Amino acid sequence: MEILKIEGLRKSYGKEQNAVEVLKGIDLIINKGEFIAIVGPSGSGKSTLLHMIGGLDRPTEGKVLIDGEDIYQYKEEQLAIFRRRKVGFIFQFFNLLPVLDVEENISLPALLDNDKVDKAYLAEIIKFLGLEDRKHHLPSELSGGQQQRVSIGRALLNKPSIILADEPTGNLDSKNSKEVIELLKFSAKKYNQTLILITHDVNIASTADRVITIMDGGIVSDEYLK
Amino acid sequence: MMKSYKEITGRYLKSNKKRTILTIIGIILSVALISSIGFFFKSMQAAQVEDIKNSYGSWHVMYTKVNEDLVTKIKSNPNVQANGIYSVGEEKAFNDKLKVKEVYGTDEALKLTPYKIKDGRFPENDKEVVMESWFLGKVKNGAKLGDTIKILDKEYTLVGVLNDTYSNQQEGMGELLTKANEVVNGENILLVQLKVNNNMEANAAELRKLANINDVLENSRLIEMEGQGYPAEMLAPLAVIISIVIISTIAVIYNAFQISVVERVKQFGLLRAVGATPKQIRKIILKEATILAAIGVPIGLASGVLALYGIHYTFQIIGPDDLKFITPTVSLDVVIISVLVGLLSIYLSALIPAFFAGRISPLVAISSRSSITKEKIKRSKVKNPLVGKVFGFEGVLASKNIKRNRKRYRTTVFSIVISVTLFITFKSFMDMSLNVYGEMNESNNIHFSIVNANNELFSTEKVDQNIIEKVNKLPQVDVAYKVYNPYYFDAAINKKNELESINNIGGIYNNLNYQGTEKVLTKGAVMVYDERSLEIAKDYLKDGTIDKNALNQENGVIIIDKNIIYNEKTEKNFYGAIANFKVGDEILLQSDETRRDPNLKKVEFSKGKVQKVKVLAILKSNPFMHIGIEQDIKMITTEEVAKQLTGQTVEPNGLNVKIKDVNLEEQAKANLEKVISEAGDLKLINVIDQIRSTSSVILMVKILLYGFVVVVSLIGCVNIINTLTTNIILRKREFAALKSIGLTQKGLRKMIILEGMLYGIVGSIYGSIIGSILSYMIYRGVSNMREQSFMLPFEAIGIAVAGAMLIGYLSVLAPLKRIKKENIIEAVREDF
């Protein structure tokens, strides 16, 4: 079942002579529950594509349809709510709020929704991530791997249909990297989520269902591994 | 566990205690400054209103011819608060020394008069009476309230005692105040008190029209003070000061918020990325504002009240009992206005950064690229090789750094400009105000004066040398300065000494052709100082040297470079020098005896004996009080030179005595009395009380104004510290990068300190310019009351520039320490 459709997506930065076209017309369809790895050299436009899918930046041209709806029709307010409910982000540099502890950082998306946090589900996530004895620690008191697990927890909390991960292991050692990827795959399966992941790591890419290679702002290959 | 995302606010405030405290201090100081200025103003106003009421009464309009028609009109006028007629009865002899008269008042007339009840109350019927306590002592010694008192065949019940007045005691006049239902005979006077509001002036004018212009009086000072609350001529300086305070309050608080938002741009970006709407971000910041306001505003207000009472009690301790400088008044208006200004500036300051924070792109959070690459860096076109030579590579980096981001540069410089402007403006306002109150001089330290008993102005009687020695030998006496009469001259000065501002006043300078040279003729007074007075004069020296022998040998004089000249055209006083003298200038003098004795015939200049004196020193102000010579060139010289100039014997005709300890007042007085009793024609005057009251007024004004300058400087410091620390904290990653490529901690320190100081210099240059302009505006405002030549506030500028650089230096030290501790790798990676 199709969850995401990208049509003629273009993005350029700067103006006139200084304009740099980062995405040069991308068309893509992604189905529900797929695990997709996006690979490509630095500066090829992978991250920009991911940002466009997640509603973080507006395209210069083209559409991003999620569940059949063009997300860039939304106003800023609606777009934020879309991010909060439909998408879970995981970043290379974890990006946790330094003033909140583990439990609070994970609960953030629900709190932003003025929702009561589903305690049982929160406990489940924390247990799943193996952070039970760390839940009242501040990010500064955690290792890199632990911090990344917190950010995964945050991405999972609102049960989003798409998880977007931008080099989630880029800042981790190999043992932690492996664990994080396992967790992501496991949760995607468990909660029936679509996982789109940018990576430089061939090993990680090889575990995906589908690998999309981007170069110079365009898709150069799109292969199904499974 | 948090219940709402808004709790992030509290977390941030708690985890950034230093920043939070700094912001709250900024709010407290600003609110305290606004409220205390308001409180002091209201309190001084209240004290003045009280003072006017004490001396003239609390009536606003007085009719000296009363008829029934007028009374009816007054009683039915809606603007009238109280009214009453009073009438003074016939004067009768009480005994062979004292006289007595009755004063009747209807309605509330007695309360509107200046009579002050010391004990008891005003009479309520014609059987009741109140009188001054000295007179009561003569009528019936030991009488108590409620006693029946018989005065000249009439019996009264005593219901109150009045404060004694000087004039009634001197006249021997006993006044009996009593209430009448109707005033029948005598001179009737109708007193009217208006309702206190902003229209009092118009309402009073309305009432004045009810009677013939000659039969109506107005308590105009009271109407002015109660109505608009300030003398009209104070409006301009007041408006300047208040607008500066409000603008800087907003600027300081705005800065603090701007900073706390900028510091967290990444965090807000992150919140945006996980789905926070711009509205939610704004809510977080506005909540922060609310928390800070809830803490800062009440404390600020409380500090204002505390400052008011603190100063009030200090004044009570240092001031004499009868002198009332302020009546502490915590006016609701001021509370409301300060809270409003505080809240308004807090929310305004929060809203603008909140708006921008809401618009922060979530992308900022995602990459660590944000702060360096996103800022618009300006390439500086002008290269200054001097900076590199003087400060080295770090200096070049520093000067490039401060200008590379226009927005940050502006924000930082703006905050320093505000601080410097505030300081300079207040300091020069203070200096101008102190000028009005005069300066402390040695006359303020005098405790007793010995003068000739005959009280003649130009007494020629001498104080015997023998007496002088005896006075000096008394153990309680510190020093006895000899007092001489001043000598008056016509003075011819050179054209180059002429001052344009004095020339414009007119009447001071006259043109003179003396032996073929164009000169300026004016008046001069020569004061004679003994050796000890000359010694004191050295503390007031502006230029030249003071040496008795040199004065004697060169026919020398010392000029006091400060005069107060009344300008008849503008009806204001001009404060400043009468002429532009330099050490070495010569003045031609010819004695003018007509000023001592108006009956003598005036001798034209050059027709008498013209002598030349030479300026050997210039003083900035009077070492001793000199009265009656403000429109003269004030010259000080020795006995010998004065003798030479006047051709008369010059001897002291009085002594000013300074005792070692004011507590020895009684012994000193007894001993001095004893010494002068031998001379017979001398009189001892105790000036301790009088001196105490004038010195304490000056002291009080100084405390008040210095207090404001201190608060203003503190606000300025908080502001500068806030901006500069943020500047550094935001660039931690950049500094780490510099260190990683081999800049030493020492080099980094040098660079950052130079940056801080460069900001200080640039900010204080602009601040000095704006501060001087504002000072000039205040000067223009003040000059509605009096004239003085405008001087650029160099001293204030100097302090401000040095201060800004010092704060620039000091405020980068703490964040530098923080950077030093940090791991380079960590800092390069993360930037918050």
PDB file of C-alpha atoms in Angstrom, chain A residues 13 51 55-57 76-78 80-81 83-84 89 91-101 103-105 107-109 111-115 117 119 122 147 154 166 171, chain B residues 1-8 11-12 15-16 266-268 270-280 282-284 358 361-363 365-369 374 829-830 832:
ATOM      1  CA  TYR A  13      19.043  27.489  -2.237  1.00  0.00           C
ATOM      2  CA  HIS A  51      13.847  17.010   5.202  1.00  0.00           C
ATOM      3  CA  GLY A  55       8.013  18.615   6.237  1.00  0.00           C
ATOM      4  CA  LEU A  56      11.011  20.424   7.643  1.00  0.00           C
ATOM      5  CA  ASP A  57      11.698  22.552   4.611  1.00  0.00           C
ATOM      6  CA  GLU A  76       3.198  26.315   9.121  1.00  0.00           C
ATOM      7  CA  GLU A  77       0.953  25.447  12.048  1.00  0.00           C
ATOM      8  CA  GLN A  78      -0.555  22.380  10.359  1.00  0.00           C
ATOM      9  CA  ALA A  80       4.156  21.274  12.637  1.00  0.00           C
ATOM     10  CA  ILE A  81       1.214  19.173  13.755  1.00  0.00           C
ATOM     11  CA  ARG A  83       5.436  16.376  11.916  1.00  0.00           C
ATOM     12  CA  ARG A  84       4.360  15.773  15.458  1.00  0.00           C
ATOM     13  CA  PHE A  89      12.744  12.089  13.297  1.00  0.00           C
ATOM     14  CA  PHE A  91      19.165  12.844  13.857  1.00  0.00           C
ATOM     15  CA  GLN A  92      22.851  12.170  13.740  1.00  0.00           C
ATOM     16  CA  PHE A  93      23.480  14.506  16.669  1.00  0.00           C
ATOM     17  CA  PHE A  94      20.599  13.156  18.767  1.00  0.00           C
ATOM     18  CA  ASN A  95      19.283  16.647  19.419  1.00  0.00           C
ATOM     19  CA  LEU A  96      17.811  16.077  22.829  1.00  0.00           C
ATOM     20  CA  LEU A  97      16.716  18.989  24.988  1.00  0.00           C
ATOM     21  CA  PRO A  98      19.531  19.320  27.514  1.00  0.00           C
ATOM     22  CA  VAL A  99      17.213  20.493  30.284  1.00  0.00           C
ATOM     23  CA  LEU A 100      14.847  17.504  30.124  1.00  0.00           C
ATOM     24  CA  ASP A 101      15.507  14.001  31.412  1.00  0.00           C
ATOM     25  CA  GLU A 103      11.501  10.203  30.119  1.00  0.00           C
ATOM     26  CA  GLU A 104      10.627  13.817  29.402  1.00  0.00           C
ATOM     27  CA  ASN A 105      12.586  13.963  26.179  1.00  0.00           C
ATOM     28  CA  SER A 107       7.369  12.320  26.001  1.00  0.00           C
ATOM     29  CA  LEU A 108       7.930  15.621  24.222  1.00  0.00           C
ATOM     30  CA  PRO A 109       5.799  14.959  21.104  1.00  0.00           C
ATOM     31  CA  LEU A 111       3.293  16.971  25.518  1.00  0.00           C
ATOM     32  CA  LEU A 112       3.352  19.246  22.488  1.00  0.00           C
ATOM     33  CA  ASP A 113       0.013  17.760  21.539  1.00  0.00           C
ATOM     34  CA  ASN A 114      -1.286  18.702  24.960  1.00  0.00           C
ATOM     35  CA  ASP A 115      -2.006  15.001  25.297  1.00  0.00           C
ATOM     36  CA  VAL A 117       1.260  10.669  27.956  1.00  0.00           C
ATOM     37  CA  LYS A 119       2.222   5.840  30.604  1.00  0.00           C
ATOM     38  CA  LEU A 122       5.999   5.088  27.467  1.00  0.00           C
ATOM     39  CA  GLN A 147      21.258   9.343  23.718  1.00  0.00           C
ATOM     40  CA  ARG A 154      10.980  10.177  21.065  1.00  0.00           C
ATOM     41  CA  ASP A 166      19.425  10.930   9.088  1.00  0.00           C
ATOM     42  CA  ASN A 171      28.132   9.461  15.598  1.00  0.00           C
TER      43      ASN A 171
ATOM     44  CA  MET B   1       7.421  14.071  35.024  1.00  0.00           C
ATOM     45  CA  MET B   2       6.136  17.069  33.127  1.00  0.00           C
ATOM     46  CA  LYS B   3       2.440  17.616  32.581  1.00  0.00           C
ATOM     47  CA  SER B   4       2.792  20.053  29.715  1.00  0.00           C
ATOM     48  CA  TYR B   5       5.386  21.137  27.225  1.00  0.00           C
ATOM     49  CA  LYS B   6       5.216  24.609  28.759  1.00  0.00           C
ATOM     50  CA  GLU B   7       7.149  23.325  31.722  1.00  0.00           C
ATOM     51  CA  ILE B   8      10.214  23.430  29.508  1.00  0.00           C
ATOM     52  CA  ARG B  11      13.406  23.848  33.320  1.00  0.00           C
ATOM     53  CA  TYR B  12      15.344  26.242  31.198  1.00  0.00           C
ATOM     54  CA  SER B  15      19.134  25.116  34.548  1.00  0.00           C
ATOM     55  CA  ASN B  16      20.434  28.509  33.416  1.00  0.00           C
ATOM     56  CA  LYS B 266      18.871  25.295  18.366  1.00  0.00           C
ATOM     57  CA  GLN B 267      16.556  24.040  21.056  1.00  0.00           C
ATOM     58  CA  PHE B 268      13.642  25.836  19.518  1.00  0.00           C
ATOM     59  CA  LEU B 270      14.562  21.002  17.636  1.00  0.00           C
ATOM     60  CA  LEU B 271      11.159  21.513  19.202  1.00  0.00           C
ATOM     61  CA  ARG B 272       9.976  22.685  15.807  1.00  0.00           C
ATOM     62  CA  ALA B 273      11.398  19.545  14.191  1.00  0.00           C
ATOM     63  CA  VAL B 274       9.521  17.257  16.546  1.00  0.00           C
ATOM     64  CA  GLY B 275       6.348  19.125  15.769  1.00  0.00           C
ATOM     65  CA  ALA B 276       6.043  22.194  17.958  1.00  0.00           C
ATOM     66  CA  THR B 277       3.994  24.900  16.230  1.00  0.00           C
ATOM     67  CA  PRO B 278       5.268  28.511  16.155  1.00  0.00           C
ATOM     68  CA  LYS B 279       2.459  29.324  18.559  1.00  0.00           C
ATOM     69  CA  GLN B 280       3.734  26.777  21.031  1.00  0.00           C
ATOM     70  CA  ARG B 282       5.807  31.675  21.493  1.00  0.00           C
ATOM     71  CA  LYS B 283       3.887  30.319  24.446  1.00  0.00           C
ATOM     72  CA  ILE B 284       7.068  28.910  25.950  1.00  0.00           C
ATOM     73  CA  GLY B 358       8.531  30.786  16.240  1.00  0.00           C
ATOM     74  CA  SER B 361      13.479  26.720  10.795  1.00  0.00           C
ATOM     75  CA  PRO B 362      13.481  23.237  12.246  1.00  0.00           C
ATOM     76  CA  LEU B 363      16.470  22.612  10.012  1.00  0.00           C
ATOM     77  CA  ALA B 365      18.363  21.844  14.839  1.00  0.00           C
ATOM     78  CA  ILE B 366      19.138  19.044  12.524  1.00  0.00           C
ATOM     79  CA  SER B 367      22.610  19.817  11.480  1.00  0.00           C
ATOM     80  CA  SER B 368      25.215  21.279  13.694  1.00  0.00           C
ATOM     81  CA  ARG B 369      25.971  23.729  10.966  1.00  0.00           C
ATOM     82  CA  LYS B 374      23.969  30.521   8.709  1.00  0.00           C
ATOM     83  CA  ARG B 829      30.817  18.808  17.511  1.00  0.00           C
ATOM     84  CA  GLU B 830      28.072  20.423  19.453  1.00  0.00           C
ATOM     85  CA  PHE B 832      24.859  24.496  22.397  1.00  0.00           C
TER      86      PHE B 832
END
